[in-house]
Amino acid sequence: TNPEILRNFCIIAHIDHGKSTLADRMLQATGVVTPREMKAQYLDRMDIERERGITIKSQAVRMPWEVDGQAYALNMIDTPGHVDFTYEVSRSLAACEGALLLVDAAQGIEAQTLANLYLAMENDLTIIPVLNKIDLPAAMPDKYAEELANLIGCEPHEVLRVSGKTGEGVEELLDRIVEQIPAPEGRADAPARAMIFDSVYDSYRGVVTYVRVVDGRLEPRQKIKMMSTGAEHDLLEIGVISPEPIPTEGLGVGEVGYLITGVKDVRQSRVGDTVTSSTRGAEESLGGYEDPKPMVFSGLFPIDGSDYPVLRDALDKLKLNDAALVYEPETSVALGFGFRCGFLGLLHLEIVRERLEREFNLDLISTAPNVIYDVVDESGNARRVTNPSEFPEGKIAQIREPMVACTVIAPSEFIGAIMELCQSRRGQMGGMDYLSQDRVELRYRLPLAEIVFDFFDQLKSRTKGYASLDWKLDGEEEADLVKVDILLQGEKVDAFSAITHRDKAYSYGVMMTGKLRELIPRQQFEVPIQAAIGSRIIARENIRAIRKDVLSKCYGGDISRKRKLLEKQKEGKKRMKMVGRVEVPQEAFIAALSSG
Ligand code: GDP
Ligand code: MG
């Protein structure tokens, strides 16, 4: 295909501003999907995406469109909208020349609108501003057209107005894409270079890799090379998606499509990597390749210990489709055998856990998530700690924790509430700007550990749901952190150890010991529950002893009743965990971990 007739674009938007719906309408307007084939959110293929209404894996679709009798091919690249997947978003953007900046006409600009806009600007994309949902009675298109125009520096009348629901304005938008977004440029006779912006595992076809060709040409049956690793593969099939895969005789400069090599693991075909030819390889890769970096760690344990092998197989399978997921076996006194897993963020954790439970029929418990700490001990040895159990005993010279730069956008009446929340989470204010008379953008620098728990929920509840949040990693900082251990009769219960700021250690200790006192049944002897930093006890509760013989309830006589009781007791014991001399039903640990 002549690059002159190609247009590569993506849609960037805050979550729920209507990206998937608009994409559906464009598929219909261009005739790629007939009304009969249409199902809502055609491109969001994973079930879990449809239910949660989020887009995890990006896809690329080719759509024909005619302007003034000239045929064009538009490639729409759908990007994930959530902060956990920022790296994937940035690669999808790098595959485009233009972006539709989509804003809900009843909501205005939100935090992820800005974050994605900045990413698009870093990639030098042509931005087409679009207000969506103009059919809503609550829409204020004039107000928000002005807000949007101010933001990107255009005139309010240049902001397009569409409805993904009714289809209004969609054809005009397609024309605008052809007119304003530049055609791709590249060197047709140079060695092939294509950037991978997504790869997904398909159980029938193996890994399907989505690429944007920058230079040269890729053809079926050729041998290709992944530039980051040097691994070579046979190119079994290459083609475009419109909206199902259509094999072609190759992809040239500026084209977007898929390739299949028969590899079975997405780690061999990683987002950001450059594909070239084995025989006539490019010298330089396209750049921008990064290894996925898990930022949040948590232990995953099967509630039924006999499910451990199922969990292991399930993780192996998920990994085929998720290059960012890492895990290794972990044993816990309280929870038995499980895995220590690393995730891009909390949403990623939730999605993985939900898929494990749903697709593999597992019941899981996860330990409180923590971030990565850089710890230097007294003798100067540095180590990365992803699990409280790896925290060095004894004196510590320095601990550094990951920081994030965070943007909150909200109506100005909530400024006080937001500042209070951010301060209670050890935030430092970076600045504040008014987007319009009544809406502000606040910038804070916060420890990642302070936002991975319930920051977003707190923010939402303190702003009646009006605030939006975006954040990105922003270096590391030294902090006064300690490990708090929870002890049952002097024995450490590993699953409850936590790394916290010194100021918050006490309240964690009080909360956890209190909870366990409620949940752990009384024993034949008194059981102290303590919270400790090293050897210093910071909180304590007691479970008083009982000395009741269960059988004494049966008043002599009835021997069969006695036997039944004994059997019941035995059964109960199976799910008991021993912590030193203390018998604890596993349910107690699970309840303590799951209640917030
Ligand atoms: P995404 O998160 O940006 O992909 O947003 P979705 O396409 O999933 O849309 C979020 C919600 O807004 C859904 O309930 C849609 O039905 C609704 N929606 C999307 N576009 C429109 C529109 O143009 N008008 C109205 N009234 N609702 C819309
Ligand atoms: Mg969506």
Coordinates of C-alpha atoms and ligand atoms in Angstrom, one line a residue:
T1 CA 0.0 0.0 0.0
N2 CA 1.1 3.5 -0.8
P3 CA 1.8 5.2 2.5
E4 CA 0.2 8.4 1.1
I5 CA -3.3 6.8 1.7
L6 CA -2.6 5.6 5.2
R7 CA -3.7 7.3 8.4
N8 CA -2.6 5.8 11.8
F9 CA -4.4 7.2 14.8
C10 CA -5.5 6.3 18.3
I11 CA -8.1 7.6 20.7
I12 CA -7.0 8.9 24.0
A13 CA -9.5 9.6 26.7
H14 CA -10.2 9.4 30.4
I15 CA -11.9 6.2 31.4
D16 CA -15.6 6.1 30.6
H17 CA -15.5 9.1 28.3
G18 CA -16.7 6.8 25.5
K19 CA -13.6 5.6 23.6
S20 CA -14.8 2.0 23.1
T21 CA -18.3 3.2 22.0
L22 CA -16.9 5.7 19.5
A23 CA -14.6 3.0 18.1
D24 CA -17.7 0.8 17.6
R25 CA -19.5 3.6 15.7
M26 CA -16.4 4.1 13.5
L27 CA -16.3 0.4 12.6
Q28 CA -20.0 0.7 11.6
A29 CA -19.7 3.9 9.7
T30 CA -16.8 2.5 7.6
G31 CA -18.7 -0.7 7.0
V32 CA -16.1 -2.9 8.6
V33 CA -18.7 -4.3 10.9
T34 CA -22.3 -4.7 9.8
P35 CA -25.1 -3.7 12.2
R36 CA -25.9 -7.4 12.5
E37 CA -22.4 -8.4 13.6
M38 CA -22.1 -5.5 16.0
K39 CA -21.9 -6.2 19.7
A40 CA -21.1 -3.5 22.2
Q41 CA -17.4 -2.8 22.5
Y42 CA -16.4 -5.0 19.7
L43 CA -12.7 -4.4 20.2
D44 CA -12.6 -5.2 23.9
R45 CA -12.2 -8.9 23.4
M46 CA -11.5 -10.3 26.8
D47 CA -14.7 -11.0 28.8
I48 CA -13.3 -9.4 31.9
E49 CA -12.8 -6.2 29.8
R50 CA -16.4 -6.1 28.8
E51 CA -17.6 -6.6 32.3
R52 CA -15.4 -4.0 33.9
G53 CA -15.7 -1.7 30.9
I54 CA -11.9 -1.2 30.6
T55 CA -9.6 -2.0 27.8
I56 CA -6.6 -4.0 28.8
K57 CA -5.1 -5.1 25.6
S58 CA -4.8 -2.8 22.6
Q59 CA -5.9 -3.8 19.2
A60 CA -5.5 -2.3 15.8
V61 CA -8.2 -2.2 13.1
R62 CA -8.0 -1.2 9.5
M63 CA -11.0 0.8 8.1
P64 CA -11.5 2.0 4.5
W65 CA -12.8 5.5 4.1
E66 CA -13.3 7.7 1.0
V67 CA -12.8 11.4 0.8
D68 CA -13.5 13.2 -2.5
G69 CA -13.5 9.9 -4.4
Q70 CA -10.1 8.9 -3.0
A71 CA -9.8 5.7 -1.0
Y72 CA -7.9 5.8 2.3
A73 CA -7.0 3.2 4.8
L74 CA -7.4 4.3 8.5
N75 CA -5.7 2.3 11.2
M76 CA -7.3 2.7 14.5
I77 CA -5.2 1.6 17.4
D78 CA -7.1 1.1 20.6
T79 CA -5.0 1.9 23.7
P80 CA -5.5 0.8 27.3
G81 CA -6.7 3.7 29.4
H82 CA -5.5 2.9 32.9
V83 CA -2.3 4.1 34.6
D84 CA -1.1 0.6 35.3
F85 CA -0.6 0.1 31.6
T86 CA 1.0 3.4 30.8
Y87 CA 3.9 1.8 29.0
E88 CA 1.6 0.0 26.7
V89 CA -0.3 3.2 26.0
S90 CA 3.0 5.0 25.2
R91 CA 3.9 2.2 22.6
S92 CA 0.5 2.4 21.0
L93 CA 0.9 6.1 20.7
A94 CA 4.3 5.7 19.1
A95 CA 2.7 3.6 16.4
C96 CA 0.5 6.6 15.3
E97 CA 0.8 10.0 13.6
G98 CA -2.3 11.4 15.2
A99 CA -4.6 11.1 18.2
L100 CA -8.3 11.9 18.8
L101 CA -8.4 13.6 22.2
L102 CA -11.8 12.5 23.4
V103 CA -13.6 14.3 26.2
D104 CA -17.0 13.7 27.7
A105 CA -19.1 16.8 27.1
A106 CA -20.8 16.4 30.5
Q107 CA -17.5 16.0 32.4
G108 CA -14.8 18.0 30.9
I109 CA -11.1 17.3 31.1
E110 CA -10.0 14.7 33.7
A111 CA -6.6 13.6 35.0
Q112 CA -6.1 10.8 32.5
T113 CA -7.1 13.1 29.6
L114 CA -4.1 15.2 30.6
A115 CA -1.7 12.3 31.2
N116 CA -2.5 10.8 27.8
L117 CA -2.4 14.1 26.1
Y118 CA 1.1 14.7 27.4
L119 CA 2.2 11.3 26.2
A120 CA 0.8 12.1 22.8
M121 CA 2.6 15.4 22.6
E122 CA 5.9 13.7 23.6
N123 CA 5.3 11.5 20.6
D124 CA 4.7 14.5 18.3
L125 CA 1.2 13.4 17.4
T126 CA -1.3 15.6 15.6
I127 CA -4.1 16.1 18.1
I128 CA -7.8 16.3 17.0
P129 CA -9.9 17.5 19.9
V130 CA -13.3 15.9 20.2
L131 CA -16.2 16.3 22.6
N132 CA -18.2 13.2 23.0
K133 CA -21.7 12.4 24.4
I134 CA -23.2 15.6 23.0
D135 CA -26.6 13.8 23.1
L136 CA -26.6 13.9 26.9
P137 CA -29.0 16.4 28.4
A138 CA -26.3 17.3 30.9
A139 CA -23.7 18.0 28.1
M140 CA -22.1 21.5 28.2
P141 CA -20.4 21.5 24.8
D142 CA -19.7 25.2 24.7
K143 CA -18.1 25.3 28.1
Y144 CA -15.9 22.3 27.5
A145 CA -15.0 23.2 24.0
E146 CA -13.5 26.3 25.4
E147 CA -11.7 24.3 28.2
L148 CA -10.3 21.9 25.5
A149 CA -9.3 24.7 23.2
N150 CA -7.4 26.4 26.0
L151 CA -5.6 23.3 26.8
I152 CA -4.3 22.5 23.4
G153 CA -4.1 25.9 22.0
C154 CA -6.8 26.0 19.2
E155 CA -10.1 27.8 18.6
P156 CA -13.2 26.5 20.4
H157 CA -15.0 26.1 17.0
E158 CA -12.3 23.6 15.9
V159 CA -13.3 21.2 18.6
L160 CA -15.5 18.5 17.0
R161 CA -18.7 17.5 18.6
V162 CA -19.9 13.9 18.3
S163 CA -22.0 11.2 20.0
G164 CA -20.7 7.7 20.0
K165 CA -24.1 6.6 21.1
T166 CA -26.2 8.1 18.2
G167 CA -23.4 8.3 15.7
E168 CA -23.8 12.1 15.2
G169 CA -20.6 13.7 13.9
V170 CA -18.8 10.4 13.3
E171 CA -18.5 10.8 9.5
E172 CA -17.2 14.3 9.8
L173 CA -14.7 13.0 12.3
L174 CA -13.5 10.3 9.8
D175 CA -13.1 13.1 7.2
R176 CA -11.1 15.2 9.6
I177 CA -8.8 12.3 10.3
V178 CA -7.9 12.0 6.6
E179 CA -7.5 15.8 6.3
Q180 CA -5.4 16.6 9.4
I181 CA -3.4 13.5 10.3
P182 CA -0.2 13.2 8.3
A183 CA 0.5 10.1 6.2
P184 CA 3.3 8.0 7.6
E185 CA 6.8 8.4 6.3
G186 CA 9.6 5.8 6.1
R187 CA 12.3 4.4 3.9
A188 CA 10.8 1.7 1.7
D189 CA 14.2 0.4 0.5
A190 CA 15.8 0.3 3.9
P191 CA 16.1 -2.9 6.0
A192 CA 12.8 -3.7 7.6
R193 CA 12.0 -2.2 11.0
A194 CA 8.7 -2.7 12.8
M195 CA 7.7 -1.8 16.3
I196 CA 5.8 -4.2 18.5
F197 CA 3.0 -2.3 20.2
D198 CA 1.1 -5.3 21.5
S199 CA 1.2 -9.1 21.7
V200 CA -1.4 -11.5 22.8
Y201 CA -1.5 -15.2 23.3
D202 CA -4.1 -17.1 21.4
S203 CA -4.5 -20.8 22.4
Y204 CA -5.0 -21.8 18.7
R205 CA -2.4 -19.7 16.9
G206 CA 0.2 -19.0 19.6
V207 CA 1.3 -15.4 20.1
V208 CA -0.2 -12.8 17.8
T209 CA 2.1 -9.8 17.6
Y210 CA 0.8 -6.4 16.6
V211 CA 3.3 -4.2 14.7
R212 CA 3.7 -0.9 13.0
V213 CA 6.2 -1.1 10.1
V214 CA 8.4 2.0 10.1
D215 CA 10.9 1.1 7.3
G216 CA 11.2 -1.6 4.6
R217 CA 8.8 -4.5 4.3
L218 CA 7.9 -7.7 6.1
E219 CA 6.7 -10.7 4.1
P220 CA 5.3 -14.1 5.0
R221 CA 7.8 -17.1 5.0
Q222 CA 10.7 -14.7 5.7
K223 CA 12.9 -15.2 8.8
I224 CA 12.6 -12.4 11.3
K225 CA 14.7 -11.3 14.3
M226 CA 13.7 -9.6 17.5
M227 CA 16.3 -6.9 18.0
S228 CA 16.4 -6.9 21.9
T229 CA 17.2 -10.5 22.2
G230 CA 18.5 -11.6 18.7
A231 CA 15.9 -14.4 18.8
E232 CA 15.0 -15.5 15.2
H233 CA 11.6 -16.9 14.1
D234 CA 9.9 -17.9 10.9
L235 CA 7.2 -15.5 9.9
L236 CA 4.3 -17.9 9.3
E237 CA 1.6 -15.3 8.6
I238 CA 1.3 -11.6 8.3
G239 CA -1.8 -9.5 7.8
V240 CA -4.2 -6.8 8.8
I241 CA -7.2 -6.8 11.2
S242 CA -10.5 -5.6 9.6
P243 CA -12.1 -6.5 12.0
E244 CA -11.0 -10.1 11.9
P245 CA -7.4 -11.2 10.8
I246 CA -6.9 -11.1 7.0
P247 CA -3.6 -12.5 5.8
T248 CA -1.8 -10.4 3.2
E249 CA 1.3 -10.7 1.1
G250 CA 3.2 -8.4 3.4
L251 CA 3.2 -5.1 5.3
G252 CA 5.1 -2.0 4.0
V253 CA 6.1 1.4 5.3
G254 CA 3.5 2.9 7.7
E255 CA 1.3 -0.2 7.7
V256 CA -0.1 -1.6 10.9
G257 CA -1.1 -5.3 11.3
Y258 CA -0.3 -8.6 13.0
L259 CA 2.2 -11.3 12.6
I260 CA 2.3 -14.9 13.7
T261 CA 5.5 -16.9 14.3
G262 CA 4.4 -19.9 16.3
V263 CA 6.0 -18.8 19.5
K264 CA 4.0 -19.7 22.6
D265 CA 4.9 -17.0 25.1
V266 CA 4.4 -13.3 24.9
R267 CA 7.8 -12.8 26.6
Q268 CA 9.4 -13.7 23.2
S269 CA 7.5 -11.0 21.5
R270 CA 7.6 -8.0 23.8
V271 CA 5.9 -4.6 23.5
G272 CA 8.4 -2.0 22.4
D273 CA 10.8 -4.4 20.7
T274 CA 11.9 -3.9 17.1
V275 CA 11.3 -6.7 14.5
T276 CA 13.7 -6.8 11.6
S277 CA 14.8 -9.3 8.9
S278 CA 17.3 -12.1 9.8
T279 CA 19.0 -11.9 6.4
R280 CA 19.1 -8.2 5.9
G281 CA 18.9 -6.9 9.5
A282 CA 18.6 -3.2 10.5
E283 CA 21.6 -1.8 12.4
E284 CA 19.7 0.2 14.9
S285 CA 16.5 -0.6 16.7
L286 CA 13.7 1.9 16.9
G287 CA 14.3 2.5 20.6
G288 CA 12.0 2.9 23.5
Y289 CA 12.1 -0.7 24.5
E290 CA 11.7 -1.3 28.3
D291 CA 11.3 -4.4 30.3
P292 CA 8.0 -4.4 32.1
K293 CA 8.6 -3.5 35.8
P294 CA 6.4 -4.9 38.4
M295 CA 5.8 -2.3 41.1
V296 CA 3.4 -3.9 43.5
F297 CA 4.0 -7.3 45.2
S298 CA 1.6 -9.6 47.0
G299 CA 1.4 -13.2 48.1
L300 CA -1.3 -15.3 46.5
F301 CA -2.4 -18.5 48.3
P302 CA -5.0 -21.0 47.5
I303 CA -7.6 -21.2 50.3
D304 CA -7.7 -25.0 49.8
G305 CA -4.0 -26.1 50.1
S306 CA -4.6 -29.0 47.6
D307 CA -5.2 -26.4 44.9
Y308 CA -1.5 -25.4 44.9
P309 CA -0.6 -27.3 41.7
V310 CA -3.7 -25.8 40.0
L311 CA -2.5 -22.3 40.9
R312 CA 1.0 -23.0 39.6
D313 CA -0.4 -24.2 36.3
A314 CA -2.8 -21.3 36.1
L315 CA 0.0 -18.7 36.7
D316 CA 2.1 -20.4 34.0
K317 CA -0.8 -20.1 31.6
L318 CA -1.6 -16.5 32.4
K319 CA 2.1 -15.6 32.0
L320 CA 1.9 -16.6 28.3
N321 CA -0.3 -13.6 27.8
D322 CA 1.1 -11.2 30.3
A323 CA 4.8 -10.3 30.0
A324 CA 4.5 -8.1 33.1
L325 CA 3.4 -10.8 35.6
V326 CA 6.2 -12.3 37.7
Y327 CA 5.9 -14.9 40.5
E328 CA 7.9 -17.3 42.6
P329 CA 6.9 -19.9 45.2
E330 CA 6.5 -18.7 48.7
T331 CA 5.7 -20.6 51.9
S332 CA 3.8 -19.0 54.8
V333 CA 3.3 -20.2 58.3
A334 CA -0.3 -18.9 58.3
L335 CA -1.3 -19.6 54.7
G336 CA 0.8 -22.6 53.5
F337 CA 2.1 -22.9 50.0
G338 CA 1.5 -20.1 47.5
F339 CA 3.3 -17.6 45.2
R340 CA 4.9 -14.2 45.7
C341 CA 3.6 -12.2 42.6
G342 CA 4.7 -8.9 41.1
F343 CA 2.3 -6.6 39.3
L344 CA 2.3 -3.3 37.4
G345 CA -0.1 -1.9 39.9
L346 CA -3.2 -2.6 41.9
L347 CA -5.6 -2.9 39.0
H348 CA -3.2 -5.4 37.4
L349 CA -3.2 -7.4 40.6
E350 CA -7.0 -7.4 40.8
I351 CA -7.3 -8.4 37.1
V352 CA -4.8 -11.3 37.6
R353 CA -6.5 -12.5 40.7
E354 CA -10.0 -12.3 39.1
R355 CA -8.8 -14.2 36.1
L356 CA -7.2 -16.9 38.3
E357 CA -10.4 -17.3 40.3
R358 CA -12.8 -17.2 37.3
E359 CA -10.9 -19.0 34.5
F360 CA -9.3 -21.6 36.7
N361 CA -11.9 -22.0 39.4
L362 CA -9.6 -21.1 42.3
D363 CA -10.4 -19.5 45.7
L364 CA -7.5 -17.3 46.6
I365 CA -6.3 -15.1 49.4
S366 CA -3.8 -12.3 48.8
T367 CA -1.6 -10.7 51.4
A368 CA -1.5 -6.9 51.8
P369 CA 0.3 -5.5 48.7
N370 CA 3.6 -3.8 49.1
V371 CA 6.0 -1.9 46.9
I372 CA 9.8 -2.4 46.3
Y373 CA 12.2 -1.0 48.8
D374 CA 15.9 -0.4 48.4
V375 CA 17.4 -1.3 51.8
V376 CA 21.0 -0.7 52.8
D377 CA 22.0 -2.5 56.0
E378 CA 24.7 -1.4 58.5
S379 CA 27.6 -3.0 56.7
G380 CA 26.6 -1.2 53.5
N381 CA 25.0 -4.1 51.6
A382 CA 22.1 -2.9 49.4
R383 CA 19.2 -5.1 48.5
R384 CA 15.8 -4.8 46.9
V385 CA 13.1 -5.9 49.2
T386 CA 9.8 -7.0 47.7
N387 CA 8.5 -9.0 50.7
P388 CA 8.6 -8.0 54.3
S389 CA 10.2 -11.4 55.1
E390 CA 13.3 -10.2 53.2
F391 CA 13.6 -7.1 55.4
P392 CA 17.1 -7.2 57.1
E393 CA 17.1 -7.8 60.8
G394 CA 19.2 -5.5 62.8
K395 CA 20.2 -1.9 62.2
I396 CA 19.5 -0.3 58.8
A397 CA 21.6 2.5 57.3
Q398 CA 19.1 3.6 54.7
I399 CA 15.8 2.8 53.1
R400 CA 14.5 4.2 49.8
E401 CA 11.0 3.9 48.6
P402 CA 9.5 4.6 45.1
M403 CA 7.7 7.9 44.6
V404 CA 5.0 9.0 42.2
A405 CA 4.0 12.3 40.7
C406 CA 0.3 12.5 40.9
T407 CA -2.3 14.8 39.3
V408 CA -5.8 15.3 40.8
I409 CA -8.5 17.2 38.9
A410 CA -11.6 18.2 40.8
P411 CA -14.1 20.9 41.3
S412 CA -12.5 23.7 43.4
E413 CA -14.8 23.2 46.4
F414 CA -12.8 20.0 47.2
I415 CA -9.4 21.6 47.3
G416 CA -9.3 21.4 51.1
A417 CA -10.4 17.8 51.3
I418 CA -7.8 16.7 48.7
M419 CA -5.0 18.5 50.3
E420 CA -5.8 17.0 53.7
L421 CA -5.9 13.5 52.2
C422 CA -2.6 14.0 50.3
Q423 CA -0.9 15.4 53.4
S424 CA -2.1 12.4 55.5
R425 CA -0.4 10.2 52.9
R426 CA 3.0 12.0 53.2
G427 CA 2.4 14.0 50.1
Q428 CA 4.3 17.1 49.1
M429 CA 2.4 19.6 47.0
G430 CA 4.0 20.5 43.7
G431 CA 1.5 23.1 42.4
M432 CA -2.1 24.0 41.6
D433 CA -3.7 25.4 38.4
Y434 CA -7.2 26.4 37.6
L435 CA -8.5 24.7 34.4
S436 CA -11.6 26.9 34.4
Q437 CA -13.2 29.0 37.1
D438 CA -14.4 26.1 39.1
R439 CA -12.1 23.2 38.3
V440 CA -8.5 22.8 39.6
E441 CA -5.6 20.6 38.9
L442 CA -3.5 19.7 41.9
R443 CA 0.0 18.2 41.7
Y444 CA 1.5 16.1 44.5
R445 CA 4.5 14.0 45.0
L446 CA 3.7 11.0 47.1
P447 CA 5.2 7.6 48.1
L448 CA 3.8 4.9 45.9
A449 CA 3.1 2.8 49.0
E450 CA 0.7 5.4 50.2
I451 CA -1.5 5.3 47.1
V452 CA -1.5 1.5 46.4
F453 CA -4.0 0.8 49.2
D454 CA -7.2 2.8 49.2
F455 CA -6.1 6.2 48.1
F456 CA -8.3 6.3 45.0
D457 CA -11.4 5.1 47.0
Q458 CA -10.7 7.8 49.7
L459 CA -10.2 10.4 47.1
K460 CA -13.5 9.5 45.4
S461 CA -15.5 9.5 48.7
R462 CA -14.0 12.8 49.9
T463 CA -14.9 14.5 46.6
K464 CA -18.3 12.9 46.1
G465 CA -16.9 11.0 43.1
Y466 CA -15.9 14.1 41.2
A467 CA -12.1 13.9 41.5
S468 CA -10.0 12.1 38.9
L469 CA -6.5 10.8 39.5
D470 CA -3.5 10.0 37.4
W471 CA 0.0 9.2 38.5
K472 CA 3.4 8.1 37.2
L473 CA 6.5 6.9 38.9
D474 CA 8.9 9.6 39.9
G475 CA 12.1 8.3 41.3
E476 CA 12.9 7.2 44.9
E477 CA 13.3 8.9 48.2
E478 CA 14.8 8.0 51.5
A479 CA 12.2 7.4 54.2
D480 CA 11.9 6.4 57.9
L481 CA 10.4 2.9 57.3
V482 CA 10.2 0.0 59.7
K483 CA 9.0 -3.5 59.6
V484 CA 6.2 -4.4 62.0
D485 CA 5.8 -8.0 62.9
I486 CA 2.8 -9.7 64.5
L487 CA 3.5 -12.3 67.1
L488 CA 1.3 -15.0 68.5
Q489 CA 2.7 -16.2 71.8
G490 CA 6.1 -15.0 70.7
E491 CA 6.0 -16.6 67.3
K492 CA 6.0 -14.4 64.1
V493 CA 3.1 -14.8 61.8
D494 CA 4.7 -14.0 58.5
A495 CA 1.6 -13.1 56.5
F496 CA 0.9 -10.1 58.7
S497 CA 4.4 -8.5 58.7
A498 CA 4.3 -5.1 57.0
I499 CA 6.7 -2.4 56.1
T500 CA 5.3 1.0 57.1
H501 CA 6.3 4.5 57.9
R502 CA 7.5 4.7 61.5
D503 CA 4.6 7.2 62.3
K504 CA 2.1 4.6 61.1
A505 CA 3.6 1.5 62.7
Y506 CA 1.7 1.9 65.9
S507 CA -1.7 2.2 64.4
Y508 CA -1.0 -0.8 62.1
G509 CA 0.0 -2.8 65.2
V510 CA -3.1 -1.8 67.2
M511 CA -5.4 -2.6 64.3
M512 CA -3.9 -6.0 63.5
T513 CA -3.6 -7.2 67.1
G514 CA -7.2 -6.1 67.7
K515 CA -8.5 -7.9 64.7
L516 CA -6.7 -11.1 65.5
R517 CA -8.0 -11.1 69.1
E518 CA -11.5 -11.1 67.7
L519 CA -10.8 -13.8 65.2
I520 CA -8.6 -16.3 67.0
P521 CA -10.6 -18.8 69.2
R522 CA -9.5 -19.1 72.8
Q523 CA -7.0 -21.9 73.7
Q524 CA -6.2 -24.0 76.7
F525 CA -3.7 -21.3 77.7
E526 CA -3.5 -17.6 77.5
V527 CA -2.2 -16.3 74.2
P528 CA -0.6 -12.9 73.9
I529 CA -0.8 -11.2 70.5
Q530 CA 1.9 -8.6 70.0
A531 CA 3.0 -6.1 67.4
A532 CA 6.7 -5.5 67.4
I533 CA 9.4 -3.5 65.6
G534 CA 12.5 -5.7 66.0
S535 CA 12.5 -6.7 69.6
R536 CA 10.4 -3.7 70.8
I537 CA 6.7 -4.4 71.5
I538 CA 4.5 -1.6 70.3
A539 CA 1.0 -3.1 70.8
R540 CA -0.4 -6.0 72.7
E541 CA -3.7 -7.9 73.2
N542 CA -4.5 -11.1 75.1
I543 CA -6.7 -14.0 74.3
R544 CA -7.8 -15.4 77.6
A545 CA -7.5 -19.2 78.3
I546 CA -10.4 -21.6 78.4
R547 CA -10.3 -24.8 80.3
K548 CA -13.5 -26.3 79.1
D549 CA -13.5 -29.9 78.0
V550 CA -15.8 -30.2 74.9
L551 CA -17.0 -33.5 76.0
S552 CA -18.2 -32.2 79.4
K553 CA -21.1 -30.7 77.5
C554 CA -22.5 -34.1 76.9
Y555 CA -23.6 -35.0 80.5
G556 CA -22.5 -38.6 80.6
G557 CA -24.8 -41.0 78.7
D558 CA -25.0 -40.6 75.0
I559 CA -21.9 -42.3 73.6
S560 CA -22.7 -41.8 69.9
R561 CA -23.1 -38.1 70.4
K562 CA -19.7 -38.0 72.0
R563 CA -18.1 -39.9 69.1
K564 CA -19.7 -37.5 66.6
L565 CA -18.2 -34.5 68.5
L566 CA -14.8 -36.0 68.5
E567 CA -15.0 -36.7 64.8
K568 CA -16.1 -33.1 64.1
Q569 CA -13.2 -31.9 66.2
K570 CA -10.8 -33.9 64.1
E571 CA -12.2 -32.6 60.9
G572 CA -11.8 -29.1 62.1
K573 CA -8.2 -29.8 62.9
K574 CA -7.2 -30.4 59.3
R575 CA -7.7 -26.8 58.5
M576 CA -5.9 -25.6 61.6
K577 CA -2.5 -24.0 61.4
M578 CA -0.1 -24.3 64.2
V579 CA 1.8 -21.2 65.2
G580 CA 4.1 -22.5 67.9
R581 CA 1.7 -24.1 70.4
V582 CA -1.3 -22.1 69.2
E583 CA -3.9 -23.6 67.0
V584 CA -5.5 -21.2 64.6
P585 CA -8.2 -22.0 62.1
Q586 CA -7.0 -20.8 58.7
E587 CA -10.3 -18.9 58.3
A588 CA -9.1 -16.6 61.1
F589 CA -6.0 -15.6 59.1
I590 CA -8.0 -15.3 55.9
A591 CA -10.7 -13.1 57.6
A592 CA -7.9 -10.9 59.1
L593 CA -6.4 -10.4 55.7
S594 CA -9.5 -9.8 53.7
S595 CA -11.4 -7.3 55.9
G596 CA -10.1 -3.8 55.1
Ligands
GDP1 P1 -14.4 4.0 27.6 O1 -14.0 3.7 29.0 O2 -13.8 5.4 27.2 O3 -14.1 3.0 26.6 O4 -15.9 4.3 27.6 P2 -17.1 3.4 27.0 O5 -17.2 3.5 25.5 O6 -17.1 2.1 27.7 O7 -18.4 4.3 27.5 C1 -18.6 4.5 28.9 C2 -20.1 4.7 29.2 O8 -20.5 5.9 28.5 C3 -20.9 3.6 28.6 O9 -22.0 3.4 29.6 C4 -21.5 4.1 27.3 O10 -22.7 3.5 27.0 C5 -21.6 5.6 27.6 N1 -21.4 6.4 26.3 C6 -20.4 6.3 25.5 N2 -20.5 7.2 24.5 C7 -21.7 7.8 24.7 C8 -22.4 8.9 24.0 O11 -22.0 9.4 23.0 N3 -23.6 9.3 24.6 C9 -24.1 8.7 25.7 N4 -25.3 9.2 26.2 N5 -23.5 7.8 26.4 C10 -22.3 7.3 25.9
MG2 MG -13.1 1.1 26.7

